[in-house]
Coordinates of C-alpha atoms and ligand atoms in Angstrom, one line a residue:
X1 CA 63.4 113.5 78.9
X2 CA 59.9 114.1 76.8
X3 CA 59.3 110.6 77.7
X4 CA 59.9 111.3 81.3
X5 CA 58.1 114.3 81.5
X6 CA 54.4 112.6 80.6
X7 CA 55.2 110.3 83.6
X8 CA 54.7 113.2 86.2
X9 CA 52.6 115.7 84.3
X10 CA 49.7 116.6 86.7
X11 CA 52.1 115.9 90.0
X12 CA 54.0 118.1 91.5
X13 CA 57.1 115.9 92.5
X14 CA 59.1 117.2 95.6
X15 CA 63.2 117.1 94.8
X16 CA 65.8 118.4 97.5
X17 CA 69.1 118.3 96.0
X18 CA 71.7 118.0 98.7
X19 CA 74.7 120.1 97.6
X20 CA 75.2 122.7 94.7
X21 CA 78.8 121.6 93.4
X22 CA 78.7 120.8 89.5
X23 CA 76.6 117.4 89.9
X24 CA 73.6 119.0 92.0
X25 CA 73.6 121.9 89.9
X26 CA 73.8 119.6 86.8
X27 CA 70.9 117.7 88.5
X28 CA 68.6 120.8 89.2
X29 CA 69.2 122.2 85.8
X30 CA 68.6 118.9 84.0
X31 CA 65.1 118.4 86.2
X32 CA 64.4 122.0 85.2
X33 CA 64.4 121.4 82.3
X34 CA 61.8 118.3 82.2
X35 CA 58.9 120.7 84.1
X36 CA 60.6 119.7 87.6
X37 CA 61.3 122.8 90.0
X38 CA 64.1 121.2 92.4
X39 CA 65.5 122.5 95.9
X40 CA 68.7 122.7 96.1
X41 CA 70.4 123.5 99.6
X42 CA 74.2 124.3 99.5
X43 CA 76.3 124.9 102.9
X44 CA 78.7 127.3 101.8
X45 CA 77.9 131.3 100.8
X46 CA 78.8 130.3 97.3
X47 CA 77.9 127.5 94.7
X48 CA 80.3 125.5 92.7
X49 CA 81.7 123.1 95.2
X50 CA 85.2 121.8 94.5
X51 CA 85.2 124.3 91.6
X52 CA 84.5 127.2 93.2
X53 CA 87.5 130.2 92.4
X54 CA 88.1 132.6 95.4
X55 CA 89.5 136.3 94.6
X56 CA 91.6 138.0 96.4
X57 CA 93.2 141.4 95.4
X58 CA 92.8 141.2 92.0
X59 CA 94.5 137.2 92.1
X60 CA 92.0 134.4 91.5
X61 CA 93.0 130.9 92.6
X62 CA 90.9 127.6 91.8
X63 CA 90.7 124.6 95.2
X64 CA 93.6 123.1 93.0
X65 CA 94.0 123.2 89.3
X66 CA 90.6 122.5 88.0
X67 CA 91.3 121.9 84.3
X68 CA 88.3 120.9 82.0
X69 CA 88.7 117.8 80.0
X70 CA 86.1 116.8 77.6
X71 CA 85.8 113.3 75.8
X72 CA 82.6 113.3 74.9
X73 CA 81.1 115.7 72.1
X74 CA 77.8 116.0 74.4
X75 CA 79.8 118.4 76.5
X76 CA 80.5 121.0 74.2
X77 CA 77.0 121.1 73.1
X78 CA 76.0 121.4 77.0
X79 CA 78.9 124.1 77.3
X80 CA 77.4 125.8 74.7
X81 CA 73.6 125.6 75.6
X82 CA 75.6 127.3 79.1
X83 CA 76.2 130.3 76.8
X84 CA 80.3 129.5 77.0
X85 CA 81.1 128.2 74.1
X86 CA 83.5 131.2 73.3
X87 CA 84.1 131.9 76.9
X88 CA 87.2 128.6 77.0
X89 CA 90.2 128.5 75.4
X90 CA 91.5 125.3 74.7
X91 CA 94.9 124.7 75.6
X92 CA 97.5 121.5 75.0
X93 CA 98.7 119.9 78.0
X94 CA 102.6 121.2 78.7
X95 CA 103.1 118.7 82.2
X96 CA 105.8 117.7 83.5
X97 CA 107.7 115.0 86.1
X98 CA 110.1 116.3 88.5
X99 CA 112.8 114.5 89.3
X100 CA 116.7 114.3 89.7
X101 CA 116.6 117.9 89.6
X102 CA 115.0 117.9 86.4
X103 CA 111.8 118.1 84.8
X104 CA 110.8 115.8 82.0
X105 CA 107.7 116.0 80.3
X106 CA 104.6 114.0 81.6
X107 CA 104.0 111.0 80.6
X108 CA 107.4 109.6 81.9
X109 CA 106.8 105.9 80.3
X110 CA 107.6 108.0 76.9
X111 CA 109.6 110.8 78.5
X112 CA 112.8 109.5 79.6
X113 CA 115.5 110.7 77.4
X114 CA 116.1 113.9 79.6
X115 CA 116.7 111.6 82.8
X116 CA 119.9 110.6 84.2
X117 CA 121.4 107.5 82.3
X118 CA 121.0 105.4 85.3
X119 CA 117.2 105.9 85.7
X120 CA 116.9 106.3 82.1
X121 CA 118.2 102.5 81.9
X122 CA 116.4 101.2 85.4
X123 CA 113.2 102.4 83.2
X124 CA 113.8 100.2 79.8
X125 CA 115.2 97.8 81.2
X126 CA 112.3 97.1 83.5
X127 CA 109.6 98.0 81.2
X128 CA 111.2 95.2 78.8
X129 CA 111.4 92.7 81.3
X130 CA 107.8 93.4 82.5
X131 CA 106.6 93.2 78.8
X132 CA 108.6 90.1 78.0
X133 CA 107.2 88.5 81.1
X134 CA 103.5 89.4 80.8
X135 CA 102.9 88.7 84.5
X136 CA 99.7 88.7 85.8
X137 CA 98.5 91.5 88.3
X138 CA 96.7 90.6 91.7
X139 CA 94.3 93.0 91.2
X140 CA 96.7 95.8 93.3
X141 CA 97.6 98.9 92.1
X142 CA 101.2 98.2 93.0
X143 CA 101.4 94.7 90.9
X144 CA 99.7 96.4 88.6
X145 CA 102.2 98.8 87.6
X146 CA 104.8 96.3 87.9
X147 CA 103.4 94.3 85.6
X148 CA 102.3 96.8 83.0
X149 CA 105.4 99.4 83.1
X150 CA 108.0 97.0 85.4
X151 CA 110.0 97.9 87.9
X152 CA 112.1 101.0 87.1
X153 CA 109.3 103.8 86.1
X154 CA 107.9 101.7 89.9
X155 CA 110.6 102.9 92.0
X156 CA 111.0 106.1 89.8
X157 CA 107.7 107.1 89.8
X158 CA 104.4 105.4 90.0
X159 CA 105.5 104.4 93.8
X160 CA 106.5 107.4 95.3
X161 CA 104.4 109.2 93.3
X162 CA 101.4 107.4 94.4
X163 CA 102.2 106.6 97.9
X164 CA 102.4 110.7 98.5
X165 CA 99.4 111.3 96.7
X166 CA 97.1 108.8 98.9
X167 CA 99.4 108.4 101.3
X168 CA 98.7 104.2 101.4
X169 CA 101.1 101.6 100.2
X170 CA 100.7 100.9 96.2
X171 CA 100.0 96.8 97.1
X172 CA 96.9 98.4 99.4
X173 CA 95.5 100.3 96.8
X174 CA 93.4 98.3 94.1
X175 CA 93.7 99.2 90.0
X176 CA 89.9 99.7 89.9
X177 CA 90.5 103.5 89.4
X178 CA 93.6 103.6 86.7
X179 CA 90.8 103.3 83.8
X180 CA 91.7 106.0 81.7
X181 CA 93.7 108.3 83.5
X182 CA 97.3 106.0 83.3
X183 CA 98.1 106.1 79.7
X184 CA 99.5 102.6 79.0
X185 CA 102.2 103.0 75.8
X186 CA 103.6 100.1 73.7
X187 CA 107.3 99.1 73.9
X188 CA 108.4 100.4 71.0
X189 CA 106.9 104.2 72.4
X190 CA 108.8 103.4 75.1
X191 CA 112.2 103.2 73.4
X192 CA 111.5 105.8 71.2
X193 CA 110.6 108.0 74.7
X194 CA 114.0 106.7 76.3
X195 CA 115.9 107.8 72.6
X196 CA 114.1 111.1 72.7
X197 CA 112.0 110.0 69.6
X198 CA 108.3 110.1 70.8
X199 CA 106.9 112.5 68.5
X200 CA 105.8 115.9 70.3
X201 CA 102.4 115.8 68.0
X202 CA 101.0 112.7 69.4
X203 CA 98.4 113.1 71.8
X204 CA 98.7 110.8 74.7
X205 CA 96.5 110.6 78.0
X206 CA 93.0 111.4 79.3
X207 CA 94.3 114.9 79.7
X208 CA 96.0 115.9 76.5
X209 CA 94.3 118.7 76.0
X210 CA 92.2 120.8 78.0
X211 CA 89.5 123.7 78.2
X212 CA 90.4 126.8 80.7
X213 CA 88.2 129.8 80.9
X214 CA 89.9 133.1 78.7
X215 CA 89.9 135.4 82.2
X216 CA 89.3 134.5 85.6
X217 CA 89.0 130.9 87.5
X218 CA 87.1 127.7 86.7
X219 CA 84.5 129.5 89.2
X220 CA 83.0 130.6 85.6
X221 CA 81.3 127.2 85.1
X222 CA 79.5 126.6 88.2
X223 CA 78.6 130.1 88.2
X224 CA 76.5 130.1 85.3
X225 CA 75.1 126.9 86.2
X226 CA 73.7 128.6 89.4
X227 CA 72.2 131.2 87.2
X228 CA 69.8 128.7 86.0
X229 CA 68.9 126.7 88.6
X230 CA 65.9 129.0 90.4
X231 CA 65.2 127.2 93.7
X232 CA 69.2 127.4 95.2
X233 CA 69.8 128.1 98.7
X234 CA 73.1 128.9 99.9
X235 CA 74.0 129.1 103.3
X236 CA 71.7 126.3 103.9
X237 CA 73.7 123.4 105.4
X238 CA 71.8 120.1 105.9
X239 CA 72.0 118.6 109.1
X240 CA 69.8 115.4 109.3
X241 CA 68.2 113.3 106.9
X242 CA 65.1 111.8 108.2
X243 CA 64.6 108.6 106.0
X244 CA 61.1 107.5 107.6
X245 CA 59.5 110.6 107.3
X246 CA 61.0 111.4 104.0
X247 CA 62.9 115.1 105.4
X248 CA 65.7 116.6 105.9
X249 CA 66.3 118.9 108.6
X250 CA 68.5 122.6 107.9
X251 CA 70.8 124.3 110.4
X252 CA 68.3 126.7 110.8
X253 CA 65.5 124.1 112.4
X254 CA 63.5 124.0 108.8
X255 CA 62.4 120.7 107.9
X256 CA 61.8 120.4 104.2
X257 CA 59.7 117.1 103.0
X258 CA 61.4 115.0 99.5
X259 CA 59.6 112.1 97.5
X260 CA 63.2 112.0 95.6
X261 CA 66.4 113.2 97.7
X262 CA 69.6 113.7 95.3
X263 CA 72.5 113.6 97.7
X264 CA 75.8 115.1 96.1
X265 CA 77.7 115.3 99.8
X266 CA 80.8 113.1 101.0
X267 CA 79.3 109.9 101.7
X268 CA 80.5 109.6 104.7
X269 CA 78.5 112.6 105.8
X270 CA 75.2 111.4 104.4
X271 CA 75.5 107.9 106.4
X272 CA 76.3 110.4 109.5
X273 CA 73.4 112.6 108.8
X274 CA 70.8 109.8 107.7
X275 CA 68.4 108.0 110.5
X276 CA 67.3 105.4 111.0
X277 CA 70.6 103.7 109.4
X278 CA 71.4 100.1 110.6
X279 CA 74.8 99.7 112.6
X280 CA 75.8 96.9 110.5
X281 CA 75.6 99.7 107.8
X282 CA 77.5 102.6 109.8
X283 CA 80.2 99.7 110.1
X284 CA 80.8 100.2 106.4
X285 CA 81.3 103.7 106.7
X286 CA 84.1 103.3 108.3
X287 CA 85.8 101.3 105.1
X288 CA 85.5 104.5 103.1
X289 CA 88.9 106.3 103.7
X290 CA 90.0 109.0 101.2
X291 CA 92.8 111.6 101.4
X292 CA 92.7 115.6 102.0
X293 CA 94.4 118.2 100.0
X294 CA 95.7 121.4 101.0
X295 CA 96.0 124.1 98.7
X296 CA 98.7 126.6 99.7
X297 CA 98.5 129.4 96.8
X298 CA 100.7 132.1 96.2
X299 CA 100.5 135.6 94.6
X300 CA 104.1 136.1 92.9
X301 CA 106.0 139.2 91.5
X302 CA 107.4 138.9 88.3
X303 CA 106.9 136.0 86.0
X304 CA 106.2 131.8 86.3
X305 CA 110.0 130.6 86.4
X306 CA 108.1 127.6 84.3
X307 CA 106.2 126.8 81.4
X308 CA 104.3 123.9 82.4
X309 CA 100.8 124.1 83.2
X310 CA 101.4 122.0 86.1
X311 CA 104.6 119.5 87.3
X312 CA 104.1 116.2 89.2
X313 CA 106.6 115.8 92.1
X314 CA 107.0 112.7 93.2
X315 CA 110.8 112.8 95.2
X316 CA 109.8 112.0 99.4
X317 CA 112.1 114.5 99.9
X318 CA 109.6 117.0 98.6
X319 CA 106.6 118.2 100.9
X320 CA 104.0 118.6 97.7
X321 CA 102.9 116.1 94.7
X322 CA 102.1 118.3 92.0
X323 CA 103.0 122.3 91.5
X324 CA 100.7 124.2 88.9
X325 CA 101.4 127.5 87.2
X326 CA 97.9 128.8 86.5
X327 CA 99.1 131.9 84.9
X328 CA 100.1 129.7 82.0
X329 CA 96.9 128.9 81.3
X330 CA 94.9 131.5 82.5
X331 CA 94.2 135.4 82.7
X332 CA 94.2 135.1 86.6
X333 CA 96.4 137.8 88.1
X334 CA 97.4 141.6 87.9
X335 CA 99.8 142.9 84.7
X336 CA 103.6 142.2 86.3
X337 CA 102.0 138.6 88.9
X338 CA 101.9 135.5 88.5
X339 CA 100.0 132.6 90.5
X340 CA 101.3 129.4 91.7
X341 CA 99.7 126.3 92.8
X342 CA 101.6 124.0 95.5
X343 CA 99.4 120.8 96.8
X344 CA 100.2 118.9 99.8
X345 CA 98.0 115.8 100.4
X346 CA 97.3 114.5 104.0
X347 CA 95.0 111.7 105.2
X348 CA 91.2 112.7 105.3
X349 CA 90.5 114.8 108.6
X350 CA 94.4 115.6 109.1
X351 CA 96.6 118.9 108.9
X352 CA 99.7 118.9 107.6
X353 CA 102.6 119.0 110.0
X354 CA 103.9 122.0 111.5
X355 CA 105.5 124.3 109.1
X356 CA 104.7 123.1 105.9
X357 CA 103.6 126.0 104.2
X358 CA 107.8 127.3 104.9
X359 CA 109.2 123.6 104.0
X360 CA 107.2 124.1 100.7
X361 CA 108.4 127.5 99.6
X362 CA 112.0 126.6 100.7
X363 CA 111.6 123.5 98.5
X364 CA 110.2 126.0 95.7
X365 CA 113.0 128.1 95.6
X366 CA 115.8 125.2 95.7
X367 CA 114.1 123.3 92.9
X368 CA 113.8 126.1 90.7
X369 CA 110.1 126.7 90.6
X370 CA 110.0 130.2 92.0
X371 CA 112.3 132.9 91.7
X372 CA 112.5 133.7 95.8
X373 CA 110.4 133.7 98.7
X374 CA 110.6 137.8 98.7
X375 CA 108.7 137.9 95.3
X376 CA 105.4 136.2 97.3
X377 CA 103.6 139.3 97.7
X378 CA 101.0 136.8 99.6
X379 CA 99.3 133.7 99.6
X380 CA 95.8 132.0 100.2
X381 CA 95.1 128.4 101.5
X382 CA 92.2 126.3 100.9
X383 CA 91.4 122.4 101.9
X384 CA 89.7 120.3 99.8
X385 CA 88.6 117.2 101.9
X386 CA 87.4 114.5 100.9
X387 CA 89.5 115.5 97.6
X388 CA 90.9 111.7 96.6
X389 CA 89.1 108.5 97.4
X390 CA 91.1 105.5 98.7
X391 CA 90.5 102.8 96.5
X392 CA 90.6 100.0 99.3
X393 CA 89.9 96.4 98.9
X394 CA 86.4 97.0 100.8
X395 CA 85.3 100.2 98.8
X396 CA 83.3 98.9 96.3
X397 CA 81.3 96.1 98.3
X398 CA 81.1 99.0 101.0
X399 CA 79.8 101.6 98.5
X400 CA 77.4 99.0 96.8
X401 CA 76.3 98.1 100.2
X402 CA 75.0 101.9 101.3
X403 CA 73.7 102.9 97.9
X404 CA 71.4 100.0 97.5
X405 CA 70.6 101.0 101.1
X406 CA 69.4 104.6 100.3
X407 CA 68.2 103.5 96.9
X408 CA 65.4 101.7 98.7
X409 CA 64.6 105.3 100.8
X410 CA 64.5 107.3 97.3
X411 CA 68.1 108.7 98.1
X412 CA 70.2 109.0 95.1
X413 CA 73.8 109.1 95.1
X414 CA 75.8 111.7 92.5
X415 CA 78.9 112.9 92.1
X416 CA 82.4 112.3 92.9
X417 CA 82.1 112.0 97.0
X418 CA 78.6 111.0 97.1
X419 CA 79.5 108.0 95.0
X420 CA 82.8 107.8 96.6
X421 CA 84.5 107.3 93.2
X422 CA 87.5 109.0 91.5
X423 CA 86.0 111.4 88.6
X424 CA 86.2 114.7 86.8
X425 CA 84.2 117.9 85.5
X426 CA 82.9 116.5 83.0
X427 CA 81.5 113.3 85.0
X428 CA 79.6 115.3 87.7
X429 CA 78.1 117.3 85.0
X430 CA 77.0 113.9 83.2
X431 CA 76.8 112.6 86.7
X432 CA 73.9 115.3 87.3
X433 CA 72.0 115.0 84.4
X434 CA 71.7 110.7 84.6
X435 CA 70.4 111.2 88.1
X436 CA 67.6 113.7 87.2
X437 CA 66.5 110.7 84.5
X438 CA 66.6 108.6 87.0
X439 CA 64.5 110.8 89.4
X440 CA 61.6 111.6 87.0
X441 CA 61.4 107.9 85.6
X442 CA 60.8 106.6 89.0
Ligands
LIG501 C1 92.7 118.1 94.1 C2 91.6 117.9 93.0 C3 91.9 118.3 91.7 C4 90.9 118.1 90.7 N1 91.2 118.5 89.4 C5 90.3 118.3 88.4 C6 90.6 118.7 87.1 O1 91.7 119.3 86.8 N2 89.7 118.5 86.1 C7 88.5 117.9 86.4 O2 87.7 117.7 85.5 N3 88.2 117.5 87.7 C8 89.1 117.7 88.7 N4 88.8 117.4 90.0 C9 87.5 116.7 90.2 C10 86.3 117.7 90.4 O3 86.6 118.6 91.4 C11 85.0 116.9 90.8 O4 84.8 115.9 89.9 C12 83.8 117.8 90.9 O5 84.1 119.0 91.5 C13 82.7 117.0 91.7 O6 81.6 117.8 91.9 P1 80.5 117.4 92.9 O7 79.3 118.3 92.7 O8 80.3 115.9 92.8 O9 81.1 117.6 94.4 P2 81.4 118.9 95.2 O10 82.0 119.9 94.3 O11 82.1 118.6 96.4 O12 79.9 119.5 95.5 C14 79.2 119.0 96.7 C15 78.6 120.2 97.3 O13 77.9 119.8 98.5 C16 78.0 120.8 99.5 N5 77.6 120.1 100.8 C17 78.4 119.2 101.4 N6 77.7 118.9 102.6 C18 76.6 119.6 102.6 C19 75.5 119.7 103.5 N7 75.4 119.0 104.7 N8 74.5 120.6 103.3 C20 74.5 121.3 102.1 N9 75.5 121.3 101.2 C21 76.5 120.4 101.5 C22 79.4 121.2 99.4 O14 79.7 122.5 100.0 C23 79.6 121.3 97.9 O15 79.3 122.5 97.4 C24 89.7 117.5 91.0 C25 89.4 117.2 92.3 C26 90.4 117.4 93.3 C27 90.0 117.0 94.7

């Protein structure tokens, strides 16, 4: 950053940050920090984006279970330049898969001695074949997994699983995304998971551990971001972005001039807002698809009938994917309550149908994840839309397409649905501070 900062000394450079979620506040603190004052307009009363934690009667619920994990040592330093060092507890990941009627712990390739004998075998035997094969993908996310796990843990899990999370077919989903986040065992964990071997010590996955805050919601983070970022405007929704004459235009008629514009917004909203855009362009919007989630929260009596910090559901008969237990991880409701998490994923711009919210605490009560439907002294629902990215054949020529685009008006992409990418806490944060290099180089 020193290096940057000669570059502009003696100019005051204009920087409207579009969006105070973790990434633009991560962006405005990061140029703050190099001698650049930025504005950052958020829509909402509140900062902190996806991570924002709303309270209600003494309960606080995340938008979903908003765990942090960190892989890169930078972060606790930045956590700790935040003043929060002590402020997480760090916590080892208790997940688990239900299904059959049972929950096994997460992963399932080296969790399967708990299962039913027949799905237990479907599972070996397919991973065996698959690994004594060594078949190529087609670059699907569906012939992916076959190829790599085979076809039992398929039909068992990463199928249903998958196709209820994005709701999209496995074969029209590309493997672009599974990175990190699908831990990828050898055989012989394998057999030792289906003999109930796999040793309970051995960290596996992305998510192994994590870092929650010691009382109240992930809110914490983003809060004390906000803090220190002094030019933030809330209730200050963008409405058009004015490439020619470098502006964007506020809900409120205020046009504010940029010579950098750091857009952390759903993508598909920016290439709405923006003008002039070529149609050819605006075409492209239309390959970026991406699932919404709802959030149906609930205030309990009485304590979590698990002790998972979250369970993944993958059976069709279910109406959710996953079901958290915050309270196992968290200080996050009144002595004598409990919070659970149910999430119910829809495509982007959809509801879900009639009379979920019942069909999911029926299916609560009958799987054994909550005691009864008279012990919910209330609940609280909240949408995250965009919340997963479809990872499409066309996404990434699309996205390519429209950030070389703006890159030519001095827009900057950041963040996880300004990039249209699939990415965490930690990412936006890093997200944030690469853009505001970028900004102050150029
Ligand atoms: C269901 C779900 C679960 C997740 N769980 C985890 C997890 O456990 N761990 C983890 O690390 N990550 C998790 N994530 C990812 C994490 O939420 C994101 O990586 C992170 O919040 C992205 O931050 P962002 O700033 O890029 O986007 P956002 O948080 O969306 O911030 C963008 C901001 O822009 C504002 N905005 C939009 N349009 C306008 C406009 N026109 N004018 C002004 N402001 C505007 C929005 O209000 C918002 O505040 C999860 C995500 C989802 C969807």
């Amino acid at each position: 950053m020193a290096f940057a900062l000669e570059l502009c000394a003696g100019e005051a450079m204009k920087v409207v940050i579009v969006g105070a979620g973790l990434s633009g506040l991560s962006a405005a603190w990061h140029l703050a920090q190099a001698g650049v004052e930025a504005q950052v307009f958020e829509k909402e009363a509140e900062a902190g984006g996806a991570c924002r934690t709303v309270v209600r009667d003494g309960f606080a619920f995340d938008f979903t279970g908003h765990l942090l994990h960190l892989r890169l040592p930078e972060s606790r330093t930045l956590l700790q330049q935040l003043g929060l060092g002590h402020a997480f507890r760090r916590h080892k990941r208790r997940a688990g898969i239900l299904l059959a009627g049972r929950v096994t712990p997460y992963p399932i390739q080296i969790h399967t001695a708990r299962l039913p004998r027949e799905i237990r075998r479907d599972c070996l035997l397919g991973f065996i074949q698959a690994w004594a094969q060594k078949r190529e993908d087609d670059g699907s996310f569906g012939s992916w997994v076959l190829s790599r796990f085979g076809e039992g843990f398929a039909r068992h899990f990463f199928f249903p699983y998958n196709r209820k999370l994005f709701c999209t077919d496995p074969f029209a989903l590309t493997c672009e995304w599974v990175g990190r986040y699908v831990p990828r065992p050898e055989l012989a964990d394998v057999v030792d998971g289906a003999l109930g071997l796999f040793p309970k010590s051995r960290a596996v996955g992305y998510n192994a551990w994590f870092l929650y805050p010691r009382v109240g919601g992930i809110g914490l983070l983003p809060q004390t971001l906000a803090q220190r970022v002094p030019r933030l405007f809330l209730n200050s929704p963008v409405v058009a972005v004015r490439l020619k004459q470098r502006q964007v235009l506020l809900a409120n008629g205020q046009a504010v001039p940029f010579d950098a514009l750091i857009a952390t917004c759903p993508l598909p909203q920016l290439l709405a807002m923006a003008e002039p855009v070529p149609d050819e362009l605006r075409e492209k919007a239309k390959e970026l698809a991406a699932v919404g989630v709802w959030n149906l929260n609930l205030a309990v009596r009485g304590q979590a009938k698990r002790r998972e910090h979250w369970i993944y559901c993958p059976e069709e008969h279910l109406p959710f994917y996953r079901v958290g237990f915050p309270c196992n991880h968290g200080v996050l409701a009144p002595e004598g309550f409990h919070t659970v998490s149910v999430e119910v994923s829809v495509p982007s711009g959809q509801e879900p149908p009639p009379g979920w919210q019942e069909a999911c605490l029926d299916a609560l009560v009958r799987e054994g994840l909550l005691s009864s439907r008279s012990d919910v002294a209330f609940s609280h629902v909240a949408r995250v839309d965009p919340a997963y990215v479809i990872f499409n054949p066309r996404r990434t020529q699309a996205v390519a397409a429209v950030r070389d685009f703006f890159r030519k008006a001095n827009v900057f992409l950041c963040g996880r649905w300004a990039e249209w990418k699939y990415s965490t806490m930690e990412d936006a944060l890093w997200d944030g501070a690469a853009v505001a290099r970028k900004v102050v180089q150029r």
